[in-house]
Amino acid sequence: MKAVQYRRVGHAPEVVEVPVPEPGPGQVLLKVTAAGICHSDLAVMGWPEEQFPYPLPMTLGHEGVGTVAALGSGVTAVAEGDAVAVYGPWGCGRCPKCAEGKENCCPHAAGLGIMPPGLGSPGALAEYMLVDSTRHLVPLNGLDPVQAAPLTDAGLTPYHAIRRSLPKLLPGSTAVVIGVGGLGHIAVQLLRALTPARVIALDVSAEKLELAGKVGAHETLRSDGEAAARVRGLTGGIGAEVVLDFVGAEATVAVAAASVAVEGDVTVVGLGGGTLAVGFGGGLPFEVSAAFPYWGSRPELMDVLALAREGLVSAHVETFSIEEAPEAYERLHAGDIAGRAVVLPQG
Ligand code: NAD
Ligand code: ZN
């Protein structure tokens, strides 16, 4: 089968031929119907050799949807032909966090060598993929696979990030979304679907700001040195109750800190390497809460798929064949993908 692999640190991903894996006990083999391409993969492929944490070569892709193609021994919870989405942040399955479905917070996964598909384990950018447990499958129940693939990360991660702030997103409140890419354009829709907040979107690209307006942002602003002052101007000097930063660079966390209101939330989702000083004298308004969430829980993925089924969120996608996946990564790197790039491994 064809697979898109990161093979050597510092080199572009390649499309290669590898054997179709066989499901072991408890495992499920999926025929991958759609796989999204996330900016995190670019971050991973930018890490230096001495800090690279995963075995290479590694099949990429942590946003996957497929149909069940074969069952390992003992698997009864799904049947061949079932259409499912893959819940990616795999945990140990035995601890209290995992029992709550919060495998993204499993404290044992790393120590046990359990790694998400595409981020250590073989991922979804292939014709077939192995899923280690039916715990990590969520039924599509009629949802379009091309739509569903981005929702497993680009939908789930903003949903999880926004949920922590729902009590602050009251009538008259403001939410700022910094970076309206794969995650950000779904964040705008989630904010509109779940809250009465006014949504202000910031980006460096006019095209992305146009998309932000189309998917529901009330205001769109260029992300530059004036952005925080403009957010304050639009909020009567108060600032935004919630700022979600989907870039996470030094410059954007500074905008987030300068835009947030007293008692507000700053949530840094992007892996841009910027850090925020929390504490008296750090520059944040009093009572601000800061967080850097990781992916989301399995029940939250079910929620996001339900929102999509209701037509309340939809991913803006551009599709690629598996041979075109390296080009999709190049285009994402160049800032030239609006919404999400989705690879269709079956052609
Ligand atoms: P993307 O490339 O699709 O979108 C990034 C957007 O940010 C683009 O629209 C780009 O124009 C914009 N941007 C770049 N610089 C900017 C600036 N200075 N100000 C405002 N906007 C700017 O990326 P994505 O796939 O949506 O991922 C977004 C970030 O979230 C990445 O850093 C990714 O690694 C991270 N991520 C984190 C998690 C998590 O669990 N915390 C999960 C998935 C992705
Ligand atoms: Zn991702």
Coordinates of C-alpha atoms and ligand atoms in Angstrom, one line a residue:
M1 CA 0.0 0.0 0.0
K2 CA 1.0 3.6 -0.4
A3 CA 1.9 5.6 2.8
V4 CA 3.2 9.1 3.3
Q5 CA 6.3 8.9 5.5
Y6 CA 8.6 11.2 7.3
R7 CA 11.8 9.2 6.8
R8 CA 14.8 11.4 7.7
V9 CA 15.0 14.4 10.0
G10 CA 15.0 17.6 8.0
H11 CA 13.8 16.0 4.8
A12 CA 10.4 16.4 3.1
P13 CA 7.8 13.6 3.6
E14 CA 7.8 10.9 0.8
V15 CA 5.2 8.6 -0.7
V16 CA 6.4 5.0 -0.3
E17 CA 5.2 1.5 -0.7
V18 CA 4.8 -0.5 2.6
P19 CA 3.0 -3.7 3.5
V20 CA -0.6 -3.6 4.6
P21 CA -0.5 -4.2 8.3
E22 CA -2.3 -7.1 9.9
P23 CA -4.5 -6.5 13.0
G24 CA -3.3 -8.3 16.2
P25 CA -5.5 -9.2 19.1
G26 CA -7.9 -6.3 19.9
Q27 CA -6.8 -4.2 17.0
V28 CA -8.8 -3.0 14.0
L29 CA -7.5 -2.4 10.4
L30 CA -9.1 0.6 8.7
K31 CA -9.3 1.3 5.0
V32 CA -8.5 5.1 5.3
T33 CA -11.1 7.2 3.4
A34 CA -9.8 10.6 4.4
A35 CA -6.9 12.1 6.4
G36 CA -6.4 15.7 7.4
I37 CA -3.0 17.5 7.3
C38 CA -2.2 19.5 10.4
H39 CA 0.3 22.3 11.0
S40 CA 1.6 20.3 14.0
D41 CA 3.2 17.9 11.5
L42 CA 5.3 20.8 10.2
A43 CA 6.3 21.6 13.8
V44 CA 7.3 17.9 14.3
M45 CA 9.3 17.9 11.0
G46 CA 11.1 21.0 12.2
W47 CA 12.5 19.3 15.4
P48 CA 16.2 18.7 15.4
E49 CA 17.5 15.1 15.2
E50 CA 18.8 15.0 18.8
Q51 CA 15.4 15.9 20.2
F52 CA 13.3 13.9 17.8
P53 CA 11.1 11.6 20.0
Y54 CA 9.6 9.2 17.5
P55 CA 10.9 6.2 15.6
L56 CA 11.6 6.8 11.9
P57 CA 10.4 6.2 9.2
M58 CA 7.0 7.3 10.5
T59 CA 3.7 7.3 8.5
L60 CA 2.2 10.7 9.1
G61 CA -1.4 11.7 9.6
H62 CA -3.2 12.2 13.0
E63 CA -6.6 13.1 11.6
G64 CA -8.1 9.9 10.2
V65 CA -11.4 8.4 9.1
G66 CA -12.0 5.1 7.5
T67 CA -14.1 1.9 7.1
V68 CA -13.4 -1.2 9.1
A69 CA -11.5 -3.6 6.8
A70 CA -10.4 -6.4 9.2
L71 CA -10.7 -7.3 12.9
G72 CA -8.1 -8.7 15.2
S73 CA -9.1 -11.6 17.4
G74 CA -11.5 -10.7 20.2
V75 CA -12.9 -7.6 18.5
T76 CA -16.7 -7.4 18.7
A77 CA -17.5 -3.7 19.2
V78 CA -17.3 -2.9 15.4
A79 CA -17.9 -4.8 12.3
E80 CA -16.4 -4.9 8.8
G81 CA -17.6 -2.0 6.7
D82 CA -18.4 0.3 9.7
A83 CA -17.5 4.0 8.9
V84 CA -15.5 5.4 11.9
A85 CA -13.4 8.4 12.9
V86 CA -10.2 7.8 14.8
Y87 CA -9.8 9.3 18.2
G88 CA -6.1 10.2 18.1
P89 CA -4.7 11.0 21.6
W90 CA -4.3 7.4 22.7
G91 CA -3.9 6.7 26.4
C92 CA -3.4 3.6 28.6
G93 CA -7.1 2.9 28.8
R94 CA -6.9 1.9 32.5
C95 CA -6.4 5.1 34.6
P96 CA -9.0 7.5 35.9
K97 CA -8.3 10.0 33.1
C98 CA -8.8 7.4 30.4
A99 CA -11.9 6.1 32.2
E100 CA -13.4 9.6 31.8
G101 CA -12.5 9.4 28.1
K102 CA -9.8 12.0 28.6
E103 CA -7.0 10.0 27.1
N104 CA -5.4 13.2 25.9
C105 CA -4.6 13.7 29.6
C106 CA -3.4 10.1 30.3
P107 CA -0.3 10.4 32.6
H108 CA 0.9 6.9 31.6
A109 CA 0.9 7.0 27.8
A110 CA 4.3 8.4 27.3
G111 CA 5.9 6.1 29.9
L112 CA 4.3 3.1 28.3
G113 CA 5.4 4.1 24.8
I114 CA 1.8 4.6 23.7
M115 CA 1.9 7.2 20.9
P116 CA -0.9 8.7 18.7
P117 CA -1.2 7.6 15.1
G118 CA 0.9 9.9 12.9
L119 CA 2.8 11.1 16.0
G120 CA 4.9 8.1 16.8
S121 CA 2.6 5.3 15.7
P122 CA 1.8 4.6 12.0
G123 CA -0.7 7.3 11.0
A124 CA -3.7 7.9 8.6
L125 CA -1.8 9.1 5.6
A126 CA -1.8 5.6 4.1
E127 CA -4.3 3.3 2.3
Y128 CA -4.8 1.4 5.5
M129 CA -4.0 2.0 9.2
L130 CA -4.1 0.0 12.4
V131 CA -6.1 1.2 15.4
D132 CA -5.0 -0.4 18.6
S133 CA -8.4 -0.5 20.3
T134 CA -12.1 0.0 19.5
R135 CA -11.9 2.6 22.3
H136 CA -10.3 4.9 19.7
L137 CA -13.1 4.6 17.2
V138 CA -16.1 6.8 17.0
P139 CA -19.0 5.9 14.6
L140 CA -19.6 8.5 11.8
N141 CA -23.3 7.8 11.8
G142 CA -23.8 9.2 8.3
L143 CA -21.3 12.1 8.4
D144 CA -19.2 12.7 5.3
P145 CA -15.7 11.3 5.8
V146 CA -14.0 14.2 4.1
Q147 CA -15.8 16.6 6.6
A148 CA -15.2 14.3 9.6
A149 CA -11.4 13.8 9.1
P150 CA -10.5 17.4 10.1
L151 CA -13.0 17.4 12.9
T152 CA -10.9 14.7 14.8
D153 CA -8.2 17.4 15.5
A154 CA -9.0 20.7 13.9
G155 CA -12.5 20.5 15.3
L156 CA -11.8 18.6 18.5
T157 CA -8.9 20.7 19.7
P158 CA -10.7 24.1 19.5
Y159 CA -13.9 22.5 21.0
H160 CA -11.9 21.4 24.0
A161 CA -10.2 24.8 24.3
I162 CA -13.4 26.7 24.0
R163 CA -15.3 24.5 26.5
R164 CA -13.1 25.5 29.4
S165 CA -14.2 29.1 28.8
L166 CA -17.9 28.7 28.1
P167 CA -19.0 30.2 31.5
K168 CA -17.2 33.5 30.5
L169 CA -18.7 33.7 27.0
L170 CA -21.9 35.3 28.1
P171 CA -24.1 37.8 26.2
G172 CA -22.1 41.0 25.6
S173 CA -18.8 39.1 25.8
T174 CA -16.0 39.0 23.2
A175 CA -13.9 36.1 22.0
V176 CA -10.7 36.7 20.0
V177 CA -9.4 34.0 17.6
I178 CA -5.8 34.5 16.6
G179 CA -4.9 32.5 13.4
V180 CA -7.8 31.4 11.2
G181 CA -6.3 28.3 9.6
G182 CA -7.4 24.7 10.0
L183 CA -8.2 24.9 13.7
G184 CA -9.1 28.6 13.8
H185 CA -11.8 28.6 11.1
I186 CA -13.6 25.8 13.0
A187 CA -13.1 27.7 16.3
V188 CA -15.0 30.7 14.9
Q189 CA -17.9 28.4 14.0
L190 CA -17.8 26.7 17.4
L191 CA -17.9 30.0 19.2
R192 CA -20.9 31.1 17.0
A193 CA -22.7 27.8 17.6
L194 CA -22.1 27.5 21.3
T195 CA -22.1 31.1 22.6
P196 CA -23.6 34.5 22.1
A197 CA -20.1 36.1 22.2
R198 CA -18.9 38.6 19.6
V199 CA -16.1 37.0 17.6
I200 CA -13.1 38.9 16.5
A201 CA -10.7 37.0 14.2
L202 CA -7.0 38.0 13.6
D203 CA -4.7 36.7 10.8
V204 CA -1.8 37.9 8.7
S205 CA -3.5 36.7 5.5
A206 CA -6.3 38.6 3.8
E207 CA -7.6 35.3 2.3
K208 CA -7.8 33.7 5.8
L209 CA -9.6 36.8 7.1
E210 CA -12.1 36.5 4.3
L211 CA -12.8 32.9 5.3
A212 CA -13.1 34.0 8.9
G213 CA -15.9 36.4 7.9
K214 CA -17.6 33.8 5.8
V215 CA -17.7 31.3 8.7
G216 CA -19.1 33.8 11.1
A217 CA -16.5 36.2 12.6
H218 CA -18.2 39.5 13.4
E219 CA -14.9 41.5 13.0
T220 CA -11.7 40.6 11.2
L221 CA -8.4 42.3 12.0
R222 CA -4.9 42.2 10.6
S223 CA -2.7 40.5 13.2
D224 CA 0.0 43.2 13.7
G225 CA 1.4 45.5 16.4
E226 CA -1.9 47.5 16.5
A227 CA -4.1 44.4 16.8
A228 CA -4.5 44.5 20.6
A229 CA -5.3 48.2 20.7
R230 CA -8.0 47.6 18.1
V231 CA -9.5 44.8 20.1
R232 CA -9.5 47.2 23.1
G233 CA -11.1 49.8 20.9
L234 CA -13.8 47.4 19.8
T235 CA -14.6 46.4 23.4
G236 CA -14.8 49.8 25.0
G237 CA -11.3 49.5 26.4
I238 CA -12.2 46.4 28.4
G239 CA -10.6 43.7 26.2
A240 CA -11.8 40.3 25.3
E241 CA -13.2 37.8 27.9
V242 CA -11.5 35.0 26.0
V243 CA -8.5 34.9 23.7
L244 CA -7.7 31.8 21.8
D245 CA -4.3 31.8 20.1
F246 CA -3.9 29.2 17.3
V247 CA -0.4 30.4 16.4
G248 CA 1.3 30.6 19.8
A249 CA 4.3 32.6 18.6
E250 CA 6.0 35.2 20.8
A251 CA 4.2 38.0 18.8
T252 CA 0.8 36.4 19.1
V253 CA 0.9 35.5 22.8
A254 CA 1.9 39.1 23.4
V255 CA -1.2 40.2 21.4
A256 CA -3.3 37.7 23.5
A257 CA -1.9 39.1 26.8
A258 CA -2.6 42.7 25.7
S259 CA -6.1 41.9 24.4
V260 CA -7.5 39.9 27.3
A261 CA -9.9 41.5 29.9
V262 CA -9.7 41.3 33.7
E263 CA -10.8 37.8 34.8
G264 CA -10.5 36.6 31.2
D265 CA -9.0 33.5 29.7
V266 CA -5.9 33.2 27.5
T267 CA -5.7 29.9 25.8
V268 CA -2.6 29.1 23.7
V269 CA -3.3 26.2 21.3
G270 CA -0.6 26.9 18.7
L271 CA 2.9 25.4 19.0
G272 CA 4.7 28.5 17.9
G273 CA 7.0 28.4 20.9
G274 CA 5.9 31.7 22.5
T275 CA 5.5 31.8 26.3
L276 CA 3.3 33.9 28.5
A277 CA 4.5 35.3 31.9
V278 CA 1.9 34.5 34.5
G279 CA 2.1 36.2 37.9
F280 CA 2.1 39.7 39.4
G281 CA 4.3 41.9 37.3
G282 CA 3.8 39.7 34.3
G283 CA 1.7 42.2 32.5
L284 CA -1.6 40.2 32.4
P285 CA -4.7 41.8 33.9
F286 CA -5.8 40.6 37.4
E287 CA -7.5 37.2 37.7
V288 CA -6.7 36.0 34.1
S289 CA -6.4 32.3 33.7
A290 CA -4.0 30.9 31.1
A291 CA -3.9 27.4 29.6
F292 CA -2.3 25.4 26.9
P293 CA -4.7 22.6 26.1
Y294 CA -3.8 19.4 24.3
W295 CA -6.2 17.9 21.7
G296 CA -9.5 16.7 23.5
S297 CA -11.5 13.9 25.0
R298 CA -13.3 11.1 23.3
P299 CA -16.8 12.4 24.4
E300 CA -15.8 15.8 23.1
L301 CA -15.1 14.2 19.7
M302 CA -18.6 12.7 19.8
D303 CA -19.9 16.2 20.5
V304 CA -18.1 17.8 17.6
L305 CA -19.3 15.1 15.2
A306 CA -22.8 15.7 16.5
L307 CA -22.5 19.5 15.9
A308 CA -21.3 18.7 12.3
R309 CA -24.3 16.4 11.8
E310 CA -26.6 19.2 12.8
G311 CA -24.9 21.5 10.2
L312 CA -23.5 23.8 12.9
V313 CA -19.9 23.4 12.0
S314 CA -18.3 22.4 8.7
A315 CA -14.7 22.2 7.6
H316 CA -13.6 24.2 4.6
V317 CA -11.5 21.6 2.8
E318 CA -9.2 21.2 -0.2
T319 CA -8.7 17.6 -1.2
F320 CA -5.5 15.9 -2.5
S321 CA -4.6 12.4 -3.7
I322 CA -2.1 10.5 -1.7
E323 CA 0.7 11.2 -4.3
E324 CA -0.1 14.9 -3.8
A325 CA 0.3 14.8 0.0
P326 CA 3.9 16.2 0.0
E327 CA 2.7 19.1 -2.1
A328 CA -0.1 19.7 0.4
Y329 CA 2.5 19.9 3.2
E330 CA 4.5 22.4 1.1
R331 CA 1.4 24.5 0.5
L332 CA 0.5 24.5 4.2
H333 CA 4.1 25.5 5.0
A334 CA 3.7 28.4 2.6
G335 CA 0.4 29.5 4.2
D336 CA -1.4 28.6 1.0
I337 CA -4.1 26.3 2.4
A338 CA -7.5 27.9 3.3
G339 CA -9.2 25.7 5.9
R340 CA -7.9 22.2 5.9
A341 CA -6.0 20.0 3.4
V342 CA -7.6 16.5 3.3
V343 CA -5.9 13.6 1.6
L344 CA -8.1 10.8 0.0
P345 CA -5.9 7.7 0.1
Q346 CA -8.3 5.6 -1.9
G347 CA -8.2 8.1 -4.8
Ligands
NAD1 P1 -2.7 26.4 9.9 O1 -1.4 26.6 9.2 O2 -3.9 25.8 9.2 O3 -3.2 27.8 10.4 C1 -2.4 28.8 11.0 C2 -3.0 30.1 10.7 O4 -2.3 31.1 11.5 C3 -2.9 30.6 9.3 O5 -4.2 31.0 8.8 C4 -1.9 31.7 9.3 O6 -2.1 32.6 8.3 C5 -2.1 32.3 10.7 N1 -1.0 33.0 11.2 C6 0.3 32.8 11.0 N2 1.0 33.7 11.7 C7 0.1 34.6 12.3 C8 0.2 35.7 13.1 N3 1.4 36.2 13.5 N4 -0.9 36.3 13.6 C9 -2.1 35.8 13.2 N5 -2.3 34.7 12.4 C10 -1.2 34.1 12.0 O7 -2.4 25.6 11.3 P2 -3.4 24.6 12.1 O8 -3.3 23.3 11.6 O9 -4.7 25.3 12.2 O10 -2.7 24.6 13.5 C11 -2.6 25.8 14.3 C12 -1.7 25.6 15.4 O11 -2.2 24.8 16.4 C13 -0.3 25.0 15.0 O12 0.7 25.6 15.8 C14 -0.5 23.6 15.4 O13 0.7 22.9 15.7 C15 -1.3 23.7 16.7 N6 -2.1 22.6 17.1 C16 -2.1 22.4 18.5 C17 -2.9 21.3 19.0 C18 -2.9 21.1 20.5 O14 -3.4 20.1 20.9 N7 -2.5 22.1 21.3 C19 -3.6 20.5 18.1 C20 -3.5 20.8 16.8 C21 -2.8 21.8 16.3
ZN2 ZN -2.9 18.2 14.8

